[in-house]
PDB file of C-alpha atoms in Angstrom:
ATOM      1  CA  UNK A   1      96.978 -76.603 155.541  1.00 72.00           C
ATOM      2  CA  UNK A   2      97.319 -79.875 154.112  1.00 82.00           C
ATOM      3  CA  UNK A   3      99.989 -82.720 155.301  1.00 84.00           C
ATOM      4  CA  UNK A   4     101.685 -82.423 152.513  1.00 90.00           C
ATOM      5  CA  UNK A   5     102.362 -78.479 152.835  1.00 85.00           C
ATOM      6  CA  UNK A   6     102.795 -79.194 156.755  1.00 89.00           C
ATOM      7  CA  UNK A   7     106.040 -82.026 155.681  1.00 92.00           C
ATOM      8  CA  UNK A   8     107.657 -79.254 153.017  1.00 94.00           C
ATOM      9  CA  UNK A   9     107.520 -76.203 156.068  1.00 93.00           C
ATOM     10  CA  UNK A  10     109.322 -79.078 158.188  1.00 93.00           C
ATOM     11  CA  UNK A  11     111.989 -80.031 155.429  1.00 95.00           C
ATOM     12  CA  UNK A  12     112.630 -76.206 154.313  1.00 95.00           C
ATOM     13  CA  UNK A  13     113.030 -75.373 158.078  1.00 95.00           C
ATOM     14  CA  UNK A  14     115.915 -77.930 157.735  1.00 95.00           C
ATOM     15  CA  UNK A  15     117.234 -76.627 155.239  1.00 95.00           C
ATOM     16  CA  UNK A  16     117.139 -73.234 156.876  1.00 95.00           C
ATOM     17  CA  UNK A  17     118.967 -74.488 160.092  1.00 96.00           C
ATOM     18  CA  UNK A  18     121.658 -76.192 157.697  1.00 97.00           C
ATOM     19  CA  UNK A  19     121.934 -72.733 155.810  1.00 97.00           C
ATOM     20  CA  UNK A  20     120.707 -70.013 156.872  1.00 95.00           C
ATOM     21  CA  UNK A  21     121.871 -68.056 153.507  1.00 96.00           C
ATOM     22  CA  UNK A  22     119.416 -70.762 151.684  1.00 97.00           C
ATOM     23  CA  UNK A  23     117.806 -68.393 149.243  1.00 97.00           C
ATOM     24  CA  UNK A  24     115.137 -71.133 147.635  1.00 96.00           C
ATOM     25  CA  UNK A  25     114.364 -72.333 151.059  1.00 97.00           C
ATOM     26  CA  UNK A  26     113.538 -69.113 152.368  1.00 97.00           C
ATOM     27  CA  UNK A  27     111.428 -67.898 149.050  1.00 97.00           C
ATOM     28  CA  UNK A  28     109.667 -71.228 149.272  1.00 96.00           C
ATOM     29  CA  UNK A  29     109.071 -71.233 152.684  1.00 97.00           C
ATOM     30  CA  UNK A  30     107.527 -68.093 152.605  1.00 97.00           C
ATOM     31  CA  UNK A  31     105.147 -68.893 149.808  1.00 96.00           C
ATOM     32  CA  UNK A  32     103.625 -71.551 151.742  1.00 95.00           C
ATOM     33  CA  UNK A  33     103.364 -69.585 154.782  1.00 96.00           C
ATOM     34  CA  UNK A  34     101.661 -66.471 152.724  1.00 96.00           C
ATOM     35  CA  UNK A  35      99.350 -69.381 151.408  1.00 94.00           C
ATOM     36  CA  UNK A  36      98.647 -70.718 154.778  1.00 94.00           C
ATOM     37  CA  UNK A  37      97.724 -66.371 155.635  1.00 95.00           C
ATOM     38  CA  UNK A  38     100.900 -65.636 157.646  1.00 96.00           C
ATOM     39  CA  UNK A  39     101.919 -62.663 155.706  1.00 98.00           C
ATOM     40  CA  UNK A  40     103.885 -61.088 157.859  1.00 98.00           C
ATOM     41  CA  UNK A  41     106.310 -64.550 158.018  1.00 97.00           C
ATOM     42  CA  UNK A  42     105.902 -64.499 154.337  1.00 97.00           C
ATOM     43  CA  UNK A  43     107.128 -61.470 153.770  1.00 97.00           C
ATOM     44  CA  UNK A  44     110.219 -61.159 156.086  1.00 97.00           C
ATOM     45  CA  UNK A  45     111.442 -64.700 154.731  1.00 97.00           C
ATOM     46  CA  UNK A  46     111.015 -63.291 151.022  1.00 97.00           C
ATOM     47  CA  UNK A  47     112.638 -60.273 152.217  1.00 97.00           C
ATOM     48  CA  UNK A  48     116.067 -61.911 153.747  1.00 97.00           C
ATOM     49  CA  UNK A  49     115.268 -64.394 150.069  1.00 97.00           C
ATOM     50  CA  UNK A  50     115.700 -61.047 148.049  1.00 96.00           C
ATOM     51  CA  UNK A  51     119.196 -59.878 150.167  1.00 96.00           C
ATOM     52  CA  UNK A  52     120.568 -63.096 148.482  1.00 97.00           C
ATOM     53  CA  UNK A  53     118.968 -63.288 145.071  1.00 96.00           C
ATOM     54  CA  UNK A  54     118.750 -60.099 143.900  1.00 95.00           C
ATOM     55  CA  UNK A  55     118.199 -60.974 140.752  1.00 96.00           C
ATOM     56  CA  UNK A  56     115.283 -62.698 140.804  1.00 96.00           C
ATOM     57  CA  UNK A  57     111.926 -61.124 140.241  1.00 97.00           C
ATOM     58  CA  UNK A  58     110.006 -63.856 141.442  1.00 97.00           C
ATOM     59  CA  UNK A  59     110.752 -62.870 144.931  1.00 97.00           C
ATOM     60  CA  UNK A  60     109.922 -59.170 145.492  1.00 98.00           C
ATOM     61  CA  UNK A  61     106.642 -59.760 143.781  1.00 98.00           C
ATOM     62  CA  UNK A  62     105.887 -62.775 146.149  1.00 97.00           C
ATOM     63  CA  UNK A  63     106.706 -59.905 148.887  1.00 98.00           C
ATOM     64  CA  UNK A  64     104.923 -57.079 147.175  1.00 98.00           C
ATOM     65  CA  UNK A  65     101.733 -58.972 147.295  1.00 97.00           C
ATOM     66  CA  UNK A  66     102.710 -60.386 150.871  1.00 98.00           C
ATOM     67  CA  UNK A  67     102.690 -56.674 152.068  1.00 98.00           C
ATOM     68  CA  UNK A  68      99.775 -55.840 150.065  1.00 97.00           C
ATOM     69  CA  UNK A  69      98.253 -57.930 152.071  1.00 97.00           C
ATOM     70  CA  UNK A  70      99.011 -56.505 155.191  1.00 98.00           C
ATOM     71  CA  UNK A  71      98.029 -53.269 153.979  1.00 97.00           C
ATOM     72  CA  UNK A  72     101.108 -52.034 153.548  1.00 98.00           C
ATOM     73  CA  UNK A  73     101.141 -50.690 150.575  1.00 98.00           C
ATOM     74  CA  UNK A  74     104.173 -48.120 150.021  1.00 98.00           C
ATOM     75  CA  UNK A  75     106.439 -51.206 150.938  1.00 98.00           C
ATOM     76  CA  UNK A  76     104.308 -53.036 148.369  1.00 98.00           C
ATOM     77  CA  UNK A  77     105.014 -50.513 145.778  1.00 98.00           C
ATOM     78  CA  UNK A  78     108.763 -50.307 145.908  1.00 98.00           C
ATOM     79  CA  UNK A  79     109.025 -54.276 145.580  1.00 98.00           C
ATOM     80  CA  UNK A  80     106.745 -53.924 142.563  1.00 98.00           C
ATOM     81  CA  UNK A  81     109.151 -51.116 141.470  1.00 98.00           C
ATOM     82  CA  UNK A  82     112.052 -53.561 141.942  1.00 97.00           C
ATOM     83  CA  UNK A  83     110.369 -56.572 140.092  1.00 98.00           C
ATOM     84  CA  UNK A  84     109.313 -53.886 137.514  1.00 97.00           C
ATOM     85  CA  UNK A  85     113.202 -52.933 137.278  1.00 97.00           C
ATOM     86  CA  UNK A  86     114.641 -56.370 136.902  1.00 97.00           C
ATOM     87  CA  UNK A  87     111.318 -57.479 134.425  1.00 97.00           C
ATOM     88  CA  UNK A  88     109.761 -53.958 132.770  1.00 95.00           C
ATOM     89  CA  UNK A  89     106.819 -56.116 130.845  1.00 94.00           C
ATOM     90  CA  UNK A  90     105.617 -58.097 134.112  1.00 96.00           C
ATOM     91  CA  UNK A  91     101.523 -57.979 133.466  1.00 96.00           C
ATOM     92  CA  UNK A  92     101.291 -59.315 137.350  1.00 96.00           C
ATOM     93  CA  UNK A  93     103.704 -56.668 138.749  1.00 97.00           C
ATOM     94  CA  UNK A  94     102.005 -53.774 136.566  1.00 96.00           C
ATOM     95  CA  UNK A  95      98.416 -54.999 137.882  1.00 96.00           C
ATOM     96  CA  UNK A  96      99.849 -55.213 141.755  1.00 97.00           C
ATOM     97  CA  UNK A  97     101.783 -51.691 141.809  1.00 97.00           C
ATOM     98  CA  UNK A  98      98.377 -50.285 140.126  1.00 97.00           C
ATOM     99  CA  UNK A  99      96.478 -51.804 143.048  1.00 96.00           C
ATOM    100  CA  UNK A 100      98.764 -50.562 145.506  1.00 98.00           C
ATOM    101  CA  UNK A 101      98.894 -47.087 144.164  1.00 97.00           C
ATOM    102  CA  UNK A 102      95.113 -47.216 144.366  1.00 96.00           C
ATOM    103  CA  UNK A 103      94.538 -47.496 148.078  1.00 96.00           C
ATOM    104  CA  UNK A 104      97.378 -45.126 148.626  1.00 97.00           C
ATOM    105  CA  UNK A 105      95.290 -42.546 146.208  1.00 94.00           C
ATOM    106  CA  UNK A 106      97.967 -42.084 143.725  1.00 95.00           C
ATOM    107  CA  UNK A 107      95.240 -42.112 141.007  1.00 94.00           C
ATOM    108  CA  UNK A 108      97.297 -40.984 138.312  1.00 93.00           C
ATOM    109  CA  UNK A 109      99.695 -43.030 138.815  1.00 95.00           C
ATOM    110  CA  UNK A 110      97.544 -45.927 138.827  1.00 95.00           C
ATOM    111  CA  UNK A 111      96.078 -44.895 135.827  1.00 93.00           C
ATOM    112  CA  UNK A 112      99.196 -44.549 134.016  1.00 95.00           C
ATOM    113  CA  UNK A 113     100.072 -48.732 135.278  1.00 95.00           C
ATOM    114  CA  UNK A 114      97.042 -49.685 134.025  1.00 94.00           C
ATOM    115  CA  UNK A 115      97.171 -48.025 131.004  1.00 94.00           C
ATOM    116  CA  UNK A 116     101.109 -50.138 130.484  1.00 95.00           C
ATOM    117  CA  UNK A 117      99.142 -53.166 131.188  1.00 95.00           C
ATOM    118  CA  UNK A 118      96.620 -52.708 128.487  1.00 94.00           C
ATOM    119  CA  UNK A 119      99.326 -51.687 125.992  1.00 95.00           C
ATOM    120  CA  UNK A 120     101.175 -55.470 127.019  1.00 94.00           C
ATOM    121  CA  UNK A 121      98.080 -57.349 127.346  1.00 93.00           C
ATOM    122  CA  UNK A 122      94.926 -55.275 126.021  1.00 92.00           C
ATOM    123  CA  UNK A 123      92.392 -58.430 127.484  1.00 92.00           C
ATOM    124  CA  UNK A 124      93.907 -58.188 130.783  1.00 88.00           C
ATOM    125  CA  UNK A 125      90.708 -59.115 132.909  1.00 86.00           C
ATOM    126  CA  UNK A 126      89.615 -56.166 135.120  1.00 88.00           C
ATOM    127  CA  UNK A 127      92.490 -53.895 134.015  1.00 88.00           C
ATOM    128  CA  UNK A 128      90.166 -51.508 131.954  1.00 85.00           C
ATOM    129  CA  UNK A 129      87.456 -50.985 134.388  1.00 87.00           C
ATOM    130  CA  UNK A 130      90.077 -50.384 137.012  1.00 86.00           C
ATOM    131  CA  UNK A 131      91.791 -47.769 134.609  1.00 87.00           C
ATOM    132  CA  UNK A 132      88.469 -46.084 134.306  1.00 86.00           C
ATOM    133  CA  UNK A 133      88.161 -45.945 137.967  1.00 88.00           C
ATOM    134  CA  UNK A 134      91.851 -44.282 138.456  1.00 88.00           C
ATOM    135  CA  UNK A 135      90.937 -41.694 135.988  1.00 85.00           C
ATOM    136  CA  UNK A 136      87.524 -41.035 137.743  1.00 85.00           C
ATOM    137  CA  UNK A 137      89.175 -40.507 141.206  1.00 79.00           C
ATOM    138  CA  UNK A 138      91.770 -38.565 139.598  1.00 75.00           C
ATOM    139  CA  UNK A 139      89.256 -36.401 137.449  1.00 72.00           C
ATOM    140  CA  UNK A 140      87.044 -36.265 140.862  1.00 63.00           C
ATOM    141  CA  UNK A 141      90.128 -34.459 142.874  1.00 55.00           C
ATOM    142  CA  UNK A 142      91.096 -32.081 140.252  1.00 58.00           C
ATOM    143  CA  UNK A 143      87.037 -31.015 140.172  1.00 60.00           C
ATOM    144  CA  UNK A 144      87.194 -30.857 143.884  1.00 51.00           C
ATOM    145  CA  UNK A 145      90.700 -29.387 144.164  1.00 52.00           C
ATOM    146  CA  UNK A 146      89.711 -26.444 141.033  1.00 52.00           C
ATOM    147  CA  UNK A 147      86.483 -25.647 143.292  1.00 48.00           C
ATOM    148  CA  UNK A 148      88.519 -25.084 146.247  1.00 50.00           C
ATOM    149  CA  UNK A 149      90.922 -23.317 144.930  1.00 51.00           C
ATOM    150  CA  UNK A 150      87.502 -20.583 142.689  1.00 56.00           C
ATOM    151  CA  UNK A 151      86.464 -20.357 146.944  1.00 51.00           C
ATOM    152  CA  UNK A 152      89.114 -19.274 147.910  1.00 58.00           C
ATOM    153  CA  UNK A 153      89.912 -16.829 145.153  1.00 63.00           C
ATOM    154  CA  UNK A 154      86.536 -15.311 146.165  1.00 51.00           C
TER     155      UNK A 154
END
């Protein structure tokens, strides 16, 4: 972490002891702490940032990806969801929620993101080879799941 990041953590925790209710100093202290790899900080700040500014889409996508990476992905999708609600045509909240929805193996659901994306911004960059994989992983369970169900009608 640079000096200068290492002097703005020091000022915003200021600010934060001044006001604890400091919406930008909580959103902006958590960016530089997911930055710095502290995600879970990161994500609780932008979480008590979002009680305040609801509003704001900014900061529920900030957490989103925060969770994401922690692996927590569910949480991750319903702060995509809310960013998604406050901002429908968000390319970086379509992507995200798609990603999400992937490692949780909601395929189809994935798929569908993706396939939003495309329609907003058709040169997204990895958004149709990621579409193609949803659709693969959601054409390999209904093979798998129509083969289990011919067994056991045997």
């Amino acid at each position: 972490m640079s000096d200068t990041a290492r002097d703005m953590i020091v000022r915003l925790q200021t600010a934060l002891r001044a006001d604890p209710r400091n919406a930008d100093a909580l959103y902006r202290l958590g960016v530089l702490y997911g930055q710095d790899g502290k995600f879970e900080e990161a994500q609780h700040l932008m979480g008590e940032a979002a009680k305040l500014r609801p509003a704001s889409p900014d900061i529920p996508f900030a957490r989103g990806y925060a969770l994401q990476r922690l692996g927590r992905s569910e949480e991750a999708v319903r702060c995509f969801d809310a960013v998604l609600a406050l901002k429908p045509d968000f390319p970086e909240a379509l992507l995200n929620r798609a990603a999400a929805l992937f490692r949780l193996r909601r395929y189809a659901e994935a798929s569908a993101d993706y396939a939003r994306l495309l329609a907003l911004a058709p040169d997204y960059p990895f958004a149709r080879g990621n579409r193609l994989r949803s659709e693969e992983h959601t054409s390999e369970l209904q093979s798998h799941h129509d083969l289990v169900c011919r067994l056991l009608l045997e």
